[in-house]
Structures are given as structure tokens and as C-alpha cells.
Tab-separated table of C-alpha atoms in Angstrom:
chain	number	residue	atom	x	y	z
A	1	SER	CA	-0.012	-0.030	-0.082
A	2	ILE	CA	0.932	3.709	-0.363
A	3	GLU	CA	1.189	4.158	3.356
A	4	ARG	CA	3.425	1.129	3.733
A	5	LYS	CA	5.975	2.723	1.141
A	6	ILE	CA	5.890	6.059	2.851
A	7	LEU	CA	6.795	4.282	5.989
A	8	ILE	CA	9.526	2.278	4.602
A	9	GLU	CA	11.032	5.503	2.873
A	10	ILE	CA	10.924	7.339	6.231
A	11	LEU	CA	12.616	4.712	7.958
A	12	ILE	CA	15.409	4.404	5.430
A	13	ASN	CA	15.906	8.337	5.492
A	14	LYS	CA	16.344	7.946	9.215
A	15	GLY	CA	18.919	5.383	8.814
A	16	LYS	CA	21.100	7.479	6.488
A	17	ASN	CA	20.651	10.593	8.749
A	18	MET	CA	21.878	8.196	11.566
A	19	LYS	CA	24.956	7.339	9.706
A	20	LYS	CA	25.630	10.822	9.073
A	21	ILE	CA	25.309	11.641	12.820
A	22	ILE	CA	27.484	9.029	13.912
A	23	MET	CA	30.228	10.052	11.476
A	24	ILE	CA	30.060	13.601	12.450
A	25	LEU	CA	30.468	12.520	16.060
A	26	GLY	CA	33.539	10.381	15.269
A	27	LEU	CA	35.007	13.272	13.747
A	28	LEU	CA	34.311	15.522	16.685
A	29	VAL	CA	35.823	12.901	19.121
A	30	ALA	CA	39.072	12.623	16.813
A	31	LEU	CA	39.511	16.302	16.832
A	32	VAL	CA	39.127	16.607	20.646
A	33	LEU	CA	41.745	13.950	21.164
A	34	THR	CA	44.127	15.557	18.645
A	35	CYS	CA	43.713	19.034	20.590
A	36	ALA	CA	44.220	17.191	23.912
A	37	SER	CA	47.485	15.789	22.661
A	38	THR	CA	48.904	19.151	21.812
A	39	ILE	CA	47.788	20.913	24.926
A	40	VAL	CA	48.758	18.328	27.683
A	41	PRO	CA	52.711	18.674	28.056
A	42	SER	CA	54.746	15.454	27.968
A	43	LYS	CA	57.198	14.792	30.892
A	44	ALA	CA	60.039	16.316	28.873
A	45	ASP	CA	57.993	19.538	28.420
A	46	THR	CA	57.203	19.519	32.105
A	47	ASN	CA	60.958	19.540	32.898
A	48	VAL	CA	61.671	22.384	30.415
A	49	GLN	CA	58.978	24.665	32.131
A	50	LYS	CA	60.366	24.218	35.553
A	51	THR	CA	61.669	27.501	36.871
A	52	LEU	CA	65.203	28.019	38.326
A	53	GLY	CA	63.784	27.943	41.861
A	54	ASP	CA	62.115	24.816	40.993
A	55	PHE	CA	65.586	23.321	39.787
A	56	ALA	CA	67.292	24.491	43.110
A	57	ARG	CA	64.488	22.936	45.193
A	58	ASP	CA	64.855	19.689	43.416
A	59	PHE	CA	68.651	19.233	44.184
A	60	TYR	CA	68.849	20.831	47.647
A	61	PRO	CA	67.024	19.333	50.570
A	62	ASN	CA	65.761	21.847	53.188
A	63	ILE	CA	67.500	20.618	56.228
A	64	GLU	CA	67.570	23.727	58.243
A	65	GLY	CA	63.717	23.836	58.990
A	66	THR	CA	63.833	27.561	58.077
A	67	ASN	CA	61.875	29.542	55.562
A	68	TRP	CA	65.310	30.900	54.101
A	69	ASN	CA	65.254	28.151	51.578
A	70	GLU	CA	61.981	29.151	49.880
A	71	LYS	CA	63.027	32.842	50.102
A	72	ALA	CA	66.115	31.851	48.280
A	73	ILE	CA	64.146	29.851	45.793
A	74	THR	CA	61.990	32.931	45.241
A	75	ALA	CA	65.184	35.192	44.666
A	76	LEU	CA	66.383	32.608	41.929
A	77	ASN	CA	63.020	32.974	40.374
A	78	ILE	CA	63.226	36.734	40.064
A	79	PHE	CA	66.453	36.547	38.720
A	80	GLU	CA	65.123	34.432	35.911
A	81	SER	CA	62.158	36.713	35.248
A	82	ARG	CA	63.671	40.064	35.401
A	83	LYS	CA	66.287	39.806	32.745
A	84	ASN	CA	68.784	42.443	31.741
A	85	GLN	CA	68.119	44.741	34.720
A	86	LYS	CA	70.317	46.323	37.198
A	87	TYR	CA	69.861	46.377	41.053
A	88	VAL	CA	67.236	43.565	41.264
A	89	LYS	CA	65.827	43.577	44.722
A	90	VAL	CA	64.876	40.017	45.936
A	91	PHE	CA	64.613	40.675	49.805
A	92	SER	CA	63.672	43.369	52.238
A	93	GLY	CA	63.672	43.356	56.053
A	94	SER	CA	65.787	44.550	59.131
A	95	GLN	CA	69.311	45.082	58.872
A	96	VAL	CA	69.859	41.662	60.663
A	97	ASP	CA	67.415	39.696	58.449
A	98	CYS	CA	68.921	41.102	55.538
A	99	GLU	CA	72.551	40.190	56.640
A	100	ASN	CA	71.352	36.713	57.597
A	101	PHE	CA	69.663	36.140	54.210
A	102	ALA	CA	72.459	37.400	51.972
A	103	THR	CA	74.914	35.276	53.995
A	104	PHE	CA	72.689	32.254	53.715
A	105	PHE	CA	71.927	32.748	50.022
A	106	ASN	CA	75.647	33.305	48.941
A	107	THR	CA	76.814	30.265	51.220
A	108	HIS	CA	74.038	27.730	50.025
A	109	TYR	CA	72.487	29.012	46.574
A	110	ALA	CA	74.954	31.444	44.818
A	111	PHE	CA	77.544	28.803	43.603
A	112	SER	CA	79.223	31.695	41.440
A	113	VAL	CA	79.991	35.539	41.505
A	114	GLU	CA	77.429	36.014	38.840
A	115	THR	CA	74.532	34.899	40.913
A	116	MET	CA	75.477	36.032	44.326
A	117	VAL	CA	73.435	38.754	46.283
A	118	THR	CA	74.681	42.053	47.742
A	119	LEU	CA	73.337	43.848	50.827
A	120	GLY	CA	72.180	47.301	50.340
A	121	VAL	CA	71.071	50.393	52.349
A	122	TYR	CA	68.692	52.578	50.418
A	123	PRO	CA	68.328	56.403	50.727
A	124	ASP	CA	65.340	56.200	53.173
A	125	GLY	CA	67.598	54.012	55.724
A	126	SER	CA	65.649	50.646	54.671
A	127	TYR	CA	67.769	47.441	54.056
A	128	GLY	CA	67.482	45.060	51.123
A	129	VAL	CA	69.253	42.529	49.185
A	130	TYR	CA	69.710	42.484	45.490
A	131	PHE	CA	71.421	41.297	42.358
A	132	GLU	CA	73.647	43.802	41.072
A	133	ASN	CA	72.460	42.899	37.472
A	134	THR	CA	70.559	40.093	35.511
A	135	ASN	CA	72.387	40.908	32.254
A	136	ASN	CA	73.027	37.791	30.041
A	137	ALA	CA	70.659	35.996	32.293
A	138	ASP	CA	70.183	33.003	30.136
A	139	ALA	CA	73.884	32.236	29.836
A	140	LYS	CA	74.420	32.617	33.618
A	141	ILE	CA	71.473	30.338	34.381
A	142	GLN	CA	72.795	27.727	32.213
A	143	LYS	CA	76.283	28.000	33.883
A	144	TYR	CA	74.452	27.966	37.213
A	145	LYS	CA	72.968	24.702	36.109
A	146	GLU	CA	76.100	23.137	34.963
A	147	ILE	CA	78.191	24.172	38.267
A	148	THR	CA	75.307	22.895	40.711
A	149	THR	CA	74.979	19.610	38.755
A	150	LYS	CA	78.857	19.175	38.951
A	151	ALA	CA	78.776	19.729	42.650
A	152	LYS	CA	75.732	17.429	43.145
A	153	ASN	CA	77.489	14.687	41.231
A	154	LEU	CA	80.631	15.375	43.430
A	155	ALA	CA	78.865	15.245	46.611
A	156	ASN	CA	77.245	11.783	45.688
A	157	SER	CA	80.467	10.411	44.874
A	158	LEU	CA	81.692	11.438	48.591
A	159	LYS	CA	78.690	9.950	50.217
A	160	GLY	CA	79.684	7.294	52.898
A	161	ASN	CA	77.926	4.641	54.668
A	162	THR	CA	77.350	6.867	57.678
A	163	GLN	CA	77.337	10.787	58.239
A	164	THR	CA	80.748	10.669	60.011
A	165	GLU	CA	82.170	8.898	57.014
A	166	THR	CA	80.599	11.210	54.582
A	167	VAL	CA	82.045	14.322	56.557
A	168	ASN	CA	85.556	12.883	56.722
A	169	ASN	CA	85.685	12.208	52.815
A	170	ILE	CA	84.478	15.592	52.130
A	171	ILE	CA	87.239	17.116	54.263
A	172	ASN	CA	89.766	14.847	52.695
A	173	TYR	CA	88.511	15.861	49.485
A	174	ILE	CA	88.651	19.436	49.755
A	175	GLN	CA	92.217	19.246	51.647
A	176	THR	CA	93.563	17.248	48.671
A	177	ASN	CA	92.166	19.153	45.823
A	178	ALA	CA	91.611	22.812	46.724
A	179	VAL	CA	94.319	25.391	46.033
A	180	PHE	CA	94.649	28.553	47.951
A	181	ASP	CA	94.571	31.778	45.997
A	182	VAL	CA	97.452	33.823	47.619
A	183	GLN	CA	97.528	36.249	45.065
A	184	ASN	CA	94.041	37.537	45.175
A	185	TYR	CA	93.555	36.968	48.882
A	186	MET	CA	94.050	40.623	49.887
A	187	ASN	CA	92.666	41.959	46.741
A	188	PRO	CA	90.751	45.081	47.586
A	189	ASP	CA	88.435	44.790	44.532
A	190	PRO	CA	85.326	43.174	45.509
A	191	ASN	CA	84.867	41.846	41.904
A	192	VAL	CA	87.967	40.162	42.028
A	193	HIS	CA	87.977	39.086	45.615
A	194	ASN	CA	84.401	37.651	45.621
A	195	LYS	CA	85.303	35.037	42.703
A	196	THR	CA	87.677	33.643	45.252
A	197	TYR	CA	84.608	32.392	47.146
A	198	TYR	CA	83.517	30.169	44.048
A	199	GLY	CA	84.962	28.082	41.280
A	200	PHE	CA	86.231	25.127	43.324
A	201	TYR	CA	83.997	23.060	41.109
A	202	ASP	CA	85.963	24.219	38.061
A	203	GLY	CA	89.338	23.818	39.286
A	204	ASN	CA	89.863	27.546	40.244
A	205	LYS	CA	91.871	28.794	43.609
A	206	ILE	CA	89.763	29.817	46.324
A	207	VAL	CA	90.331	31.477	49.465
A	208	CYS	CA	89.219	30.457	53.250
A	209	ARG	CA	85.589	31.213	52.650
A	210	GLY	CA	85.706	29.535	49.428
A	211	TYR	CA	86.990	26.361	51.208
A	212	ALA	CA	84.161	27.002	54.050
A	213	ILE	CA	81.429	27.431	51.338
A	214	THR	CA	82.423	24.458	49.434
A	215	PHE	CA	82.360	22.258	52.496
A	216	CYS	CA	79.110	23.447	53.470
A	217	GLN	CA	77.650	22.784	50.116
A	218	LEU	CA	78.973	19.277	49.806
A	219	CYS	CA	77.617	18.655	53.389
A	220	ARG	CA	74.248	19.856	52.436
A	221	PHE	CA	73.724	17.985	49.362
A	222	ASN	CA	74.237	15.071	51.506
A	223	GLY	CA	71.714	15.868	53.799
A	224	ILE	CA	74.093	16.972	56.459
A	225	ARG	CA	73.598	20.403	58.369
A	226	CYS	CA	76.310	22.771	58.069
A	227	GLU	CA	77.094	26.506	58.322
A	228	VAL	CA	80.061	28.792	57.620
A	229	LEU	CA	81.267	30.946	60.638
A	230	SER	CA	83.368	33.970	60.243
A	231	VAL	CA	86.214	34.521	62.583
A	232	VAL	CA	88.834	36.634	63.732
A	233	ASN	CA	92.276	35.523	64.958
A	234	LYS	CA	92.719	36.872	68.468
A	235	LYS	CA	96.599	37.667	68.002
A	236	THR	CA	96.763	38.717	64.353
A	237	ASN	CA	93.341	40.222	64.241
A	238	THR	CA	93.287	38.511	60.639
A	239	ARG	CA	89.791	37.537	59.255
A	240	HIS	CA	89.078	33.800	58.489
A	241	ALA	CA	86.210	31.517	57.708
A	242	ILE	CA	85.457	27.896	59.148
A	243	ASN	CA	82.466	25.695	59.371
A	244	LYS	CA	80.285	24.106	62.002
A	245	VAL	CA	78.856	20.655	61.032
A	246	TYR	CA	76.246	18.720	62.569
A	247	PHE	CA	76.087	14.829	62.018
A	248	ASP	CA	75.404	11.555	63.736
A	249	GLY	CA	74.319	13.516	66.840
A	250	GLN	CA	77.464	15.300	67.250
A	251	GLU	CA	78.894	18.997	66.478
A	252	LEU	CA	82.415	19.465	64.965
A	253	PHE	CA	84.100	22.713	64.091
A	254	VAL	CA	85.964	22.295	60.841
A	255	ASP	CA	88.768	24.406	59.240
A	256	THR	CA	89.568	22.728	55.929
A	257	THR	CA	92.078	25.624	55.063
A	258	TRP	CA	94.249	24.741	57.938
A	259	GLN	CA	93.310	21.062	57.893
A	260	ARG	CA	91.901	20.893	61.428
A	261	THR	CA	88.941	19.715	63.458
A	262	SER	CA	87.797	20.334	66.938
A	263	LYS	CA	84.691	19.539	69.040
A	264	THR	CA	84.826	23.286	70.478
A	265	LEU	CA	85.806	26.519	68.696
A	266	PHE	CA	89.526	26.823	67.973
A	267	ASP	CA	91.310	28.659	70.876
A	268	ASP	CA	92.945	31.324	68.491
A	269	PHE	CA	89.551	32.519	66.971
A	270	VAL	CA	86.438	34.475	68.061
A	271	ILE	CA	83.156	34.525	66.191
A	272	VAL	CA	82.246	37.775	64.319
A	273	ASN	CA	79.663	38.990	61.842
A	274	TRP	CA	81.007	40.436	58.645
């Protein structure tokens, strides 16, 4: 009958339309999956996107239990984000806080004179800590990563079965391989003298503070708390830098420059703040 033919034709057309709908839905799903694969970063992409601060956080354990570490990481991120600028401020506070932060950063996080911070006093009498400049930041960041990776690998190679063994390994390695920079020890130019604090990992000569900073960094890489102490010789009034290290339930004063250790502060020194 005519009614039956019309009904069959309607059903056929519906089937054709359904096929079209299924094809369109399939194309939409494929498109969504393609877009998702381009938006979601791979593991490699995620690593590339890490900030300089994230890089530092990954290689350095927070063993002091203080907030200086996060402030140091923030400072590195500021260095990376504010390229090609002068006097980039990264910290402000009281004179004591600024002195402590500058010392902490330059000991644990600077690794080179290009990424060390400076303590400043502003016209209004306030204190701050800043990078002198972030010129050629990309090259400096690359160098920073190379130096810290080299230092981390060295620290791993010196790791012993106990913290005591690790500390002794570090002391022996520095005393065997470090060379004192006699020529620049008393150089009044800070741009020259400050370089003697770093450079051990590249085979450069260093001064007493360079010995102390290197020892501190290698301990810290191994999860051992350590600090740099500024001291003055009671008899000669000359400045010096030593370490105090905490490991296996004990405290030890270490002077890698003069190759000696003591459970108490060396008799010829008094601790100062400079």
C-alpha cells in the first residue's frame, strides 16, 4: 500500500541520517583527542618549564627547617624573570634579617659570583638584598645549572655509609684538591676577591671562605646540616672562615683551610659578624 511505502522510505531516510550523525560524532571525538594531545605537556615538556627556583628545590633538601630556603628559591625565580636589569631587589627587612639572608643565599645558593647577592642600604635608611644585575641571564642560568649539577655529582661520589664517613670524605677531598689563592687573598677589588669564594668545582683557586662554602655545600647535598662561621684570629686580628657541621648526633668545628677539626671552637678564634 501507499502508506507502507511511505513508512519504509521514512525509515530508510532516518537510517541515512543516523549514519551521518555517527560520522560527525566520530570526527568530533578525533578532533578533541588531537587537541588534547597538543595541549597536555609531556614529561619532557614539564621539565623544560620548571623555573630556576624549582631546579634548586629539586637538588637541595631543606635541612635547616627555616623559611630561608623558600626565600632563596624566590630570589632565583626573580633573577630568571627580570632579565637584563640592574639592582634587582629580592629581599627586604631589618638589617639583621637582610644580613642573614644574604649570607645564607651566598653560602648555599649562589655557586658563582654572577649569581651572588649584595646587601644594600637605601636612601630612606631601609635595608634590602639585591642582584647587582641580571645581564646575560640565560647564559648565567645555564652556567648555574652546570656548576650545581657538577657539585651534586661530586657530593654523591663522596657519600659514605654513615654521616661521619661522608664528612671525613668531604674534608679529605677538599684538603687534597683545593688550592689557596694567595695572589687575590687581599685584593681590595670586590669583583676580584668575591670570585675567590667560588670556582672550586671548575678547578679554580679559592680563599678560606671558598673552602668553607664548598665544604658547606657538599655536606648539604648529602643532607648534613652545616654553616659557615666568620672568625677573627685573637692574636693577629686577621679574618678567617670556618665551618660548624652537625652529624650523627654531634657537632664539629672544621677548618679545611688549615686542615684541622675540633669539638669546640678553636682557641685562637673568636666568632664575628662580617
